[in-house]
């Protein structure tokens, strides 16, 4: 048997959130990933974020591609429908699902091989369309599931476990997302849960496409000296931009802030992001500045984490298409079929 | 030389240059004859290019109602010097050539065994119009005027059609009628007696409509309740999505917003991915494509088959392999669709014969996809898709409800009935499913392409895999009872031989059967309308000594499917294959069948297919 049922023993004193669920209700099957895999920490952060956001677990649709990272949706939100699609093509499936029912919360989970190699096209086009989703790339610079080949985010010159040096330049998904106009762009680190949970909460609450690139070291294939995605390397080069807290159900606070202060960004669903700006010059609503900032730090060999960009007034694909508020999958023959009389008119016009 | 003489039974071919604006005049020609109660069947023959290259429009006029391509040309309207020689060579002795005689032709370019009708169209236009675009465009409507006199087409019929076309645009209407009458005046002055080919008002059209298959598919999708369309442009299927957009705009857009979502995806992989996502989430979704698009989609099609997700794929087939003949017609994607994707897969295919069935089957395909939770291919081709066909009026029963298949509601889940996503609860191979978000604690499952147990839990156990595959096979048998049944046509006299055909071959087949019967060769016919094949198909094969399988591909793909699915002796099935990219003709079928049955040929001149 390759699945393990988790004992569902609820401790009576487990605290419940506003919609009556315990943290346990946001868990899934026991992970089959390598112990210590960064992806499991991200799963834990997703569980925490959904619980704190009071999202009803079954109102989340979790979709993924193929890879170790893409297996993770089985390991959280056990009462949600999950869909492990094909390699690199999660964005299109999620787009279709989202078109069918705009009433759910969409979470896309992918890997760097999945999104930056085979799925680069779909990554790019989901952003272009502004699909309302939290798109999490669990980025370890390697193909985990196929055992250690380089992915397209692997740094040039980094060395694989087998001792091969990577001669190709990396693709930076954050830079790309900013360039393409994603309305929420963030980067986290799987080992930094204090920062990651709010970033996920922000992404889930954001209407429009939210890209969250999470550096997620692979203990099996990318945690050795010479790798630029190892725990040690990232910790040394991590330049935290800001910290954010989510404050529920509060009125919007104006976006006006000074170095060292807090900035509140109101999202469409009413949640408020509180950004603690550590860098005195950083303004996450300024996309062009974000691009420059990311590029600058990249050139210094640093990994920038935090909420790099958010457009609080973003529209999403349904907005662009002008679709009705009722989910399309709930419309029936009465709403959809023009009927026999209209057809008779059409016939008459074709004679 | 005796000029050809025929009333309501001839073929006119227009040779034009792509981009010269001739299409609308040519279509007016066909419709005007139709308005006189005489059936026509036009065919576009166009290159895979946008401008400047040759393009042809062929109209068969047939009071008897034969709608297949006849082959041969009686009257050529030659407006393209580039293709002059080849086109003129197609005319038989006694045929007619109408051409623009503004400039003298070099000697030797005309045959003396045909009737040559020169009209200085360019000169007349130059005299009457200043604007270069008008000079070009009105040439077309002017030759229509000439033809109306030559063939005896009622001016009123054309005037009414032009009036409908330019309703509310009085200026354009006037200008077009002016050009029409310039052409008529010239013809009345120079050819007052007309020619041997004549159109005479009849009553042979009835209630039938004149429509393109692609538009009919699109309308069927609207009536059938498709709300999500994801597509990527490819000839000859693009107009399906474009027509869907048009009809949705008309019927599905209200003040509260659009009750549809149409996405022009970045490629076919994304198109089918979106369809699969929408189907998983309970919306009716489809994509329209052609061969190369299906090739790209196959991984997703396998996923949809394995994970059991409804998806409707319209394949407007064109000439393959690869980019083969992108603007010509074939029925050559049968095998690649029947077994699309890796592993043991099998997919439902529907074969509409004309626009009326395109409409009906589009809605049926959506029902079948939901009922069977699997991909369904609607297999049309360029010949039905991009040509206007005379067919029965589109029909819809307002009492019809969409078949959403086995979907458990929150209330049913609440009742506590056992839910195993891949459990064969009813013995028909079709499991129950739930849509995401239905119930807080029941009904959620994980969808994946990998093997699983009946409760959707990941499993690599052999018995779980075998259970699943056996259930999928049961589902396949269930499907053969649900798909549209084949249509038999019994011969007037007891027949020992039979013919199997499908899709766009219908009109040619009907004409061929009549011609064969007239020559004393009686055959029973069976028109297949779907894959999987119902048992009655096997019975038909077994009931006949020999069965011809008529299709438009080089490998005999339907024949292979029949052999493969039923295990019948291949020698029992005689292939009749037409694959040069033009629509199959009755003449071709008759010649192939008579050659095998050993009777003297019904027609002396076998058509060659290179
Ligand atoms: C079409 C296709 N090609 C190749 C594969 C094999 N494959 C499975 S996972 C994977 C790479 C996964 O890498 P990544 O997305 O970085 O995820 P990780 O395992 O590192 O989390 C590949 C190439 C596949 N499943 N499908
Ligand atoms: S191989 Fe790497 S990515 Fe995959 S589970 Fe193990 S540690 Fe995680």
Short mmCIF file of C-alpha atoms in Angstrom, two decimals, chain B residues 496-502 523-524 526 528 533 536-551 555-577 592-593 596-597:
data_model
loop_
_atom_site.label_atom_id
_atom_site.label_comp_id
_atom_site.label_asym_id
_atom_site.label_seq_id
_atom_site.Cartn_x
_atom_site.Cartn_y
_atom_site.Cartn_z
CA UNK B 496 -25.59 -9.71 -51.24
CA UNK B 497 -23.13 -6.86 -51.02
CA UNK B 498 -23.17 -3.99 -48.59
CA UNK B 499 -21.52 -0.59 -48.23
CA UNK B 500 -20.36 1.03 -45.02
CA UNK B 501 -19.63 4.74 -45.01
CA UNK B 502 -19.69 7.70 -42.64
CA UNK B 523 -26.27 -2.82 -52.37
CA UNK B 524 -27.46 -2.34 -48.82
CA UNK B 526 -24.99 1.32 -43.49
CA UNK B 528 -21.91 4.70 -39.25
CA UNK B 533 -19.72 0.43 -32.95
CA UNK B 536 -25.75 -4.08 -35.34
CA UNK B 537 -22.65 -3.08 -37.31
CA UNK B 538 -21.21 -6.55 -36.90
CA UNK B 539 -24.55 -8.05 -37.91
CA UNK B 540 -24.56 -5.96 -41.06
CA UNK B 541 -21.07 -7.17 -41.94
CA UNK B 542 -21.98 -10.79 -41.27
CA UNK B 543 -25.20 -10.51 -43.28
CA UNK B 544 -23.37 -9.59 -46.47
CA UNK B 545 -21.02 -11.60 -48.58
CA UNK B 546 -18.87 -8.61 -49.15
CA UNK B 547 -18.88 -5.15 -47.62
CA UNK B 548 -17.34 -2.09 -49.23
CA UNK B 549 -15.96 0.45 -46.80
CA UNK B 550 -15.96 3.85 -48.44
CA UNK B 551 -13.80 6.54 -46.90
CA UNK B 555 -5.06 3.53 -45.26
CA UNK B 556 -8.67 2.51 -44.89
CA UNK B 557 -8.81 3.64 -41.30
CA UNK B 558 -12.47 2.85 -40.68
CA UNK B 559 -11.92 -0.57 -42.15
CA UNK B 560 -9.00 -1.08 -39.76
CA UNK B 561 -11.17 -0.03 -36.83
CA UNK B 562 -13.87 -2.49 -37.86
CA UNK B 563 -11.35 -5.30 -38.21
CA UNK B 564 -9.73 -4.39 -34.91
CA UNK B 565 -12.90 -4.01 -32.88
CA UNK B 566 -14.85 -6.95 -34.28
CA UNK B 567 -12.06 -9.26 -35.34
CA UNK B 568 -13.75 -9.80 -38.70
CA UNK B 569 -11.84 -11.27 -41.63
CA UNK B 570 -10.20 -8.31 -43.42
CA UNK B 571 -10.89 -9.99 -46.78
CA UNK B 572 -14.58 -9.50 -46.07
CA UNK B 573 -14.20 -5.73 -46.10
CA UNK B 574 -13.26 -4.14 -49.43
CA UNK B 575 -11.69 -0.69 -49.15
CA UNK B 576 -12.89 2.12 -51.41
CA UNK B 577 -10.46 4.92 -50.76
CA UNK B 592 -14.57 1.36 -57.66
CA UNK B 593 -17.53 -0.85 -56.79
CA UNK B 596 -14.80 -5.22 -57.97
CA UNK B 597 -18.24 -6.65 -58.59
#
